[in-house]
PDB file of C-alpha atoms in Angstrom:
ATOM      1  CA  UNK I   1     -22.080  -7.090   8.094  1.00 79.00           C
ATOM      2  CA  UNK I   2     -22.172  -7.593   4.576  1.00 92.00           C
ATOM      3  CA  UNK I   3     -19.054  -9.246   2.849  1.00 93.00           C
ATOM      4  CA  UNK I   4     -18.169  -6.563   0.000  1.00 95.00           C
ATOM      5  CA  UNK I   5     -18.438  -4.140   3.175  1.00 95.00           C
ATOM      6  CA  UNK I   6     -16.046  -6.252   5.454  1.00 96.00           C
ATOM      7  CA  UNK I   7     -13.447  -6.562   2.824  1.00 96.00           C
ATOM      8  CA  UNK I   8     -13.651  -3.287   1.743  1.00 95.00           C
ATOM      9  CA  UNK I   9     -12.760  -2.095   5.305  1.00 96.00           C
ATOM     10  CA  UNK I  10     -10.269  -4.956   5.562  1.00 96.00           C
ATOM     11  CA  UNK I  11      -8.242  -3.986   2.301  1.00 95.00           C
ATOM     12  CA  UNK I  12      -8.338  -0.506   3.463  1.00 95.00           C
ATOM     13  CA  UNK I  13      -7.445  -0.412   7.145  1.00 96.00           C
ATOM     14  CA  UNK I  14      -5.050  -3.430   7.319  1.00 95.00           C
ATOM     15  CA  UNK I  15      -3.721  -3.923   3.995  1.00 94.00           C
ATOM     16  CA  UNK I  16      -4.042  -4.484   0.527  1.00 95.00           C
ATOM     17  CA  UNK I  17      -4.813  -7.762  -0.188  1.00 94.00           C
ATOM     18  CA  UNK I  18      -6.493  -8.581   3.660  1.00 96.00           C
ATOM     19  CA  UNK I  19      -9.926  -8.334   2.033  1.00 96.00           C
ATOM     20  CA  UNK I  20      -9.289 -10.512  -0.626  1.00 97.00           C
ATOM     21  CA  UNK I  21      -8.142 -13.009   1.628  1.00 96.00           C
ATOM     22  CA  UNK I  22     -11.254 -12.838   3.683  1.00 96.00           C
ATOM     23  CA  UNK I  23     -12.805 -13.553   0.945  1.00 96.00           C
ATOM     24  CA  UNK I  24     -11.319 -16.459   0.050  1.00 95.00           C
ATOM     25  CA  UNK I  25      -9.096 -15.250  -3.321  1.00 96.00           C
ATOM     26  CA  UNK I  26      -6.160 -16.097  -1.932  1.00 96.00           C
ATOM     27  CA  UNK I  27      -3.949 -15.201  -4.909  1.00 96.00           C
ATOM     28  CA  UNK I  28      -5.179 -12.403  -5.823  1.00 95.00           C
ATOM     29  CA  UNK I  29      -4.367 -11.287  -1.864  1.00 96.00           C
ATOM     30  CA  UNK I  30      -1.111 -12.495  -2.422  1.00 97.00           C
ATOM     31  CA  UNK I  31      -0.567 -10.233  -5.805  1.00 96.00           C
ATOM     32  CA  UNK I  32      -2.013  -6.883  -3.804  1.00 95.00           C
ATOM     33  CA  UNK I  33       0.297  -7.627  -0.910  1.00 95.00           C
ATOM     34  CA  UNK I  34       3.635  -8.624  -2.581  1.00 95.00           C
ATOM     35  CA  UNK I  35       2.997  -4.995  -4.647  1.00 93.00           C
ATOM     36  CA  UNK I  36       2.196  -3.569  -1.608  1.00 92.00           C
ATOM     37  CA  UNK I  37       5.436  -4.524  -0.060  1.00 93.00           C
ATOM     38  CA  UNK I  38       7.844  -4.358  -2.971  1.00 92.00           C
ATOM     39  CA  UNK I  39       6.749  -0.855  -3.861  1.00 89.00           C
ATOM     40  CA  UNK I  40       6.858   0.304   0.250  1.00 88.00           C
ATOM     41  CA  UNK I  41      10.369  -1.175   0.011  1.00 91.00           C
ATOM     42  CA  UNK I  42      11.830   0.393  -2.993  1.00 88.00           C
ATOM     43  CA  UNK I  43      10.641   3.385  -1.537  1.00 85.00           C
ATOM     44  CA  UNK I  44      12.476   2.389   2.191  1.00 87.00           C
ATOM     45  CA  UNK I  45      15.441   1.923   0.638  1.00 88.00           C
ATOM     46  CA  UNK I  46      15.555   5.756  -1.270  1.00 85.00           C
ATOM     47  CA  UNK I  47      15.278   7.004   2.285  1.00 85.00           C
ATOM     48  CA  UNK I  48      17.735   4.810   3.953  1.00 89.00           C
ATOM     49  CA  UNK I  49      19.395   6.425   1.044  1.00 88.00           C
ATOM     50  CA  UNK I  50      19.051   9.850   1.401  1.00 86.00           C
ATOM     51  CA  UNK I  51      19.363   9.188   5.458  1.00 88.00           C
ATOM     52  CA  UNK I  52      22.705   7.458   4.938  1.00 92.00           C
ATOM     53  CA  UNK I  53      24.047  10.459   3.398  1.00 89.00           C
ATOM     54  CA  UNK I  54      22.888  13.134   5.454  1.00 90.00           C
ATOM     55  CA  UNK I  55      24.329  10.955   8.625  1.00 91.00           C
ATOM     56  CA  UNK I  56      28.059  10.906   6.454  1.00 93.00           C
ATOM     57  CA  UNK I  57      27.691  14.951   5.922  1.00 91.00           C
ATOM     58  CA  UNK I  58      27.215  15.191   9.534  1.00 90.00           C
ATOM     59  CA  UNK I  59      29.736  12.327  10.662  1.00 92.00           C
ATOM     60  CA  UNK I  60      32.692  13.776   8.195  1.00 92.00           C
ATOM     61  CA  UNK I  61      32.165  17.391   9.303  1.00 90.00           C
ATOM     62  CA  UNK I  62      30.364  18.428   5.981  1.00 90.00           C
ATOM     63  CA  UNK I  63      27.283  19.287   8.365  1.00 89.00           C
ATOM     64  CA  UNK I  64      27.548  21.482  11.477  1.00 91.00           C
ATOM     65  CA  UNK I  65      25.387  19.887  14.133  1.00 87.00           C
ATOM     66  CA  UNK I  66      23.046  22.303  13.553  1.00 88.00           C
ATOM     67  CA  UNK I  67      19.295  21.421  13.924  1.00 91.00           C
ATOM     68  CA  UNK I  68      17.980  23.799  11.518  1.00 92.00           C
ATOM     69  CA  UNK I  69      20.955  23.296   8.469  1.00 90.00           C
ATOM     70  CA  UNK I  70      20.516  19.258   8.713  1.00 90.00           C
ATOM     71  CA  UNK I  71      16.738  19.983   8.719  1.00 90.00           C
ATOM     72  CA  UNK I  72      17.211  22.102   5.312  1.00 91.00           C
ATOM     73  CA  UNK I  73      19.524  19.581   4.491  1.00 89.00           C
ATOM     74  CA  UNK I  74      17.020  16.932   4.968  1.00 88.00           C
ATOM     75  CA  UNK I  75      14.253  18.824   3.304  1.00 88.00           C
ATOM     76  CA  UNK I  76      16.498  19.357  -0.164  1.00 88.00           C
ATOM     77  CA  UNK I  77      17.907  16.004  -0.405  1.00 86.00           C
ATOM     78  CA  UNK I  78      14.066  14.215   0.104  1.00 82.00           C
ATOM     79  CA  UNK I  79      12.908  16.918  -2.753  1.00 83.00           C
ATOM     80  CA  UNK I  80      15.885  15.507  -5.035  1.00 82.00           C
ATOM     81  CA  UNK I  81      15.044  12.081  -3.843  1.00 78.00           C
ATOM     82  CA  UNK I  82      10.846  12.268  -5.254  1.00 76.00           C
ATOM     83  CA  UNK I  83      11.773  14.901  -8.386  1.00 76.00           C
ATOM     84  CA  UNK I  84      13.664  11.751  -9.086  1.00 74.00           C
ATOM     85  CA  UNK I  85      11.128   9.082  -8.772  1.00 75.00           C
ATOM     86  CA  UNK I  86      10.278   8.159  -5.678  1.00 75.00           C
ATOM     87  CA  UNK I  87       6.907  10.181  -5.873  1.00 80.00           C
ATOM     88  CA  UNK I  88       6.171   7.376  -8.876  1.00 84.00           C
ATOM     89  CA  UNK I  89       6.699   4.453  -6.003  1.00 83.00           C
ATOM     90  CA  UNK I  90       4.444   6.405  -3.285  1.00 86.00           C
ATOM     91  CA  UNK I  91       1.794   6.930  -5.882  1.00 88.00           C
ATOM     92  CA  UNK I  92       2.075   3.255  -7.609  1.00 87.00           C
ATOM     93  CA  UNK I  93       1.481   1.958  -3.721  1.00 90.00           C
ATOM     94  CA  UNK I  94      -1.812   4.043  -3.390  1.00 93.00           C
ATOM     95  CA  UNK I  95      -3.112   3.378  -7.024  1.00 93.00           C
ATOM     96  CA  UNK I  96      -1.968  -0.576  -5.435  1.00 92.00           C
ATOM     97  CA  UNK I  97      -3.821  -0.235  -2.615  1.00 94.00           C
ATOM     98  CA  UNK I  98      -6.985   1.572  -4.243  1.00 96.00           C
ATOM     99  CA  UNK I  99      -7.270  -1.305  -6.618  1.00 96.00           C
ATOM    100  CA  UNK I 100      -7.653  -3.336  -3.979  1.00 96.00           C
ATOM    101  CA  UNK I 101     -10.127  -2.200  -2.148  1.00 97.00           C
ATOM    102  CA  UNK I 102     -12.340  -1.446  -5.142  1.00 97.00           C
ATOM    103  CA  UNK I 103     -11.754  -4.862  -6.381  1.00 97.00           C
ATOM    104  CA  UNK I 104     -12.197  -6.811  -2.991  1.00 97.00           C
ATOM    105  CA  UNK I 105     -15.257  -4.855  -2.553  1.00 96.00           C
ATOM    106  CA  UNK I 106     -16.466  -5.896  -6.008  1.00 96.00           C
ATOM    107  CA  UNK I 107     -15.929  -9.574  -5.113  1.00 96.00           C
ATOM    108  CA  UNK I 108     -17.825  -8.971  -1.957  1.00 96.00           C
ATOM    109  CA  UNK I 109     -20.972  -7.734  -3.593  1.00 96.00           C
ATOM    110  CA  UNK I 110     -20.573 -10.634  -6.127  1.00 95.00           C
ATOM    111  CA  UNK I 111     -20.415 -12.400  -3.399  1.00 94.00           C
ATOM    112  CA  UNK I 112     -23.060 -11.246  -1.251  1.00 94.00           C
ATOM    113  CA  UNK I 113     -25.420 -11.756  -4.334  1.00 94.00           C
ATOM    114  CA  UNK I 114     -24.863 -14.950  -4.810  1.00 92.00           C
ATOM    115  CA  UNK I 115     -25.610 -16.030  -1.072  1.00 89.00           C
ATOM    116  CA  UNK I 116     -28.879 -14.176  -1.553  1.00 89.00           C
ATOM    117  CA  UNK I 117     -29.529 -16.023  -4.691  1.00 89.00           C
ATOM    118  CA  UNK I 118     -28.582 -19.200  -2.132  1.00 87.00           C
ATOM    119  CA  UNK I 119     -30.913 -18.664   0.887  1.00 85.00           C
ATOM    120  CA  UNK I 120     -34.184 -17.015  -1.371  1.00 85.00           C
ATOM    121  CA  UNK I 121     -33.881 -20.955  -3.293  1.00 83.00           C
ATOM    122  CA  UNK I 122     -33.199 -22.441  -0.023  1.00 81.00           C
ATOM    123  CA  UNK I 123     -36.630 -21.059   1.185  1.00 77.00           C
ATOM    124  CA  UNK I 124     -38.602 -21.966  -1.856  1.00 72.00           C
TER     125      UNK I 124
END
């Protein structure tokens, strides 16, 4: 398999940064993946948020333990929680994680052409 190919797939089925790594660029890895995390945990801790106060409603009385009013309740307070930024975490973690793969697949075919360039002199 082709190296652009195999860190493509890595960066986009483990995480962003694994194909970079495989590829030796082991900062640039590093970069992707501490993005990766910081903007996945940013976004973590608004639903912790938003589950910390549902579980007070319900533990104070303020919610009946109803299935069907906490899951409205749920629902309202996750639509307040992304009108007011978390959608701008979720999608700076994709636009992270797209970067990534196009970029680690970009090394790969630089990569792969320069080993090409490498075994055609090797044979002359």
């Amino acid at each position: 398999m082709k190296k652009a190919l195999t860190a493509g797939l890595l960066s986009a089925l483990v995480a962003p940064g694994s194909g970079h790594f495989y590829l030796q660029h082991k900062r640039r890895a590093l970069v992707f993946f501490v993005l990766a995390i910081l903007s996945l945990g940013l976004l973590l801790q608004q639903v912790m948020q938003v589950a910390q106060v549902i579980s007070l409603d319900i533990q104070t009385g303020v919610l009946p333990l109803d299935i069907g009013v906490i899951a409205a309740e749920v629902t309202k307070q996750t639509t307040a929680t992304i009108r007011d930024g978390a959608d701008k975490l979720m999608y700076g973690f994709i636009l992270c994680w797209l970067i990534a793969i196009l970029d680690s697949v970009r090394l790969g075919l630089k990569q792969d052409k320069q080993d090409a360039l490498t075994a055609n002199n090797a044979l002359r």
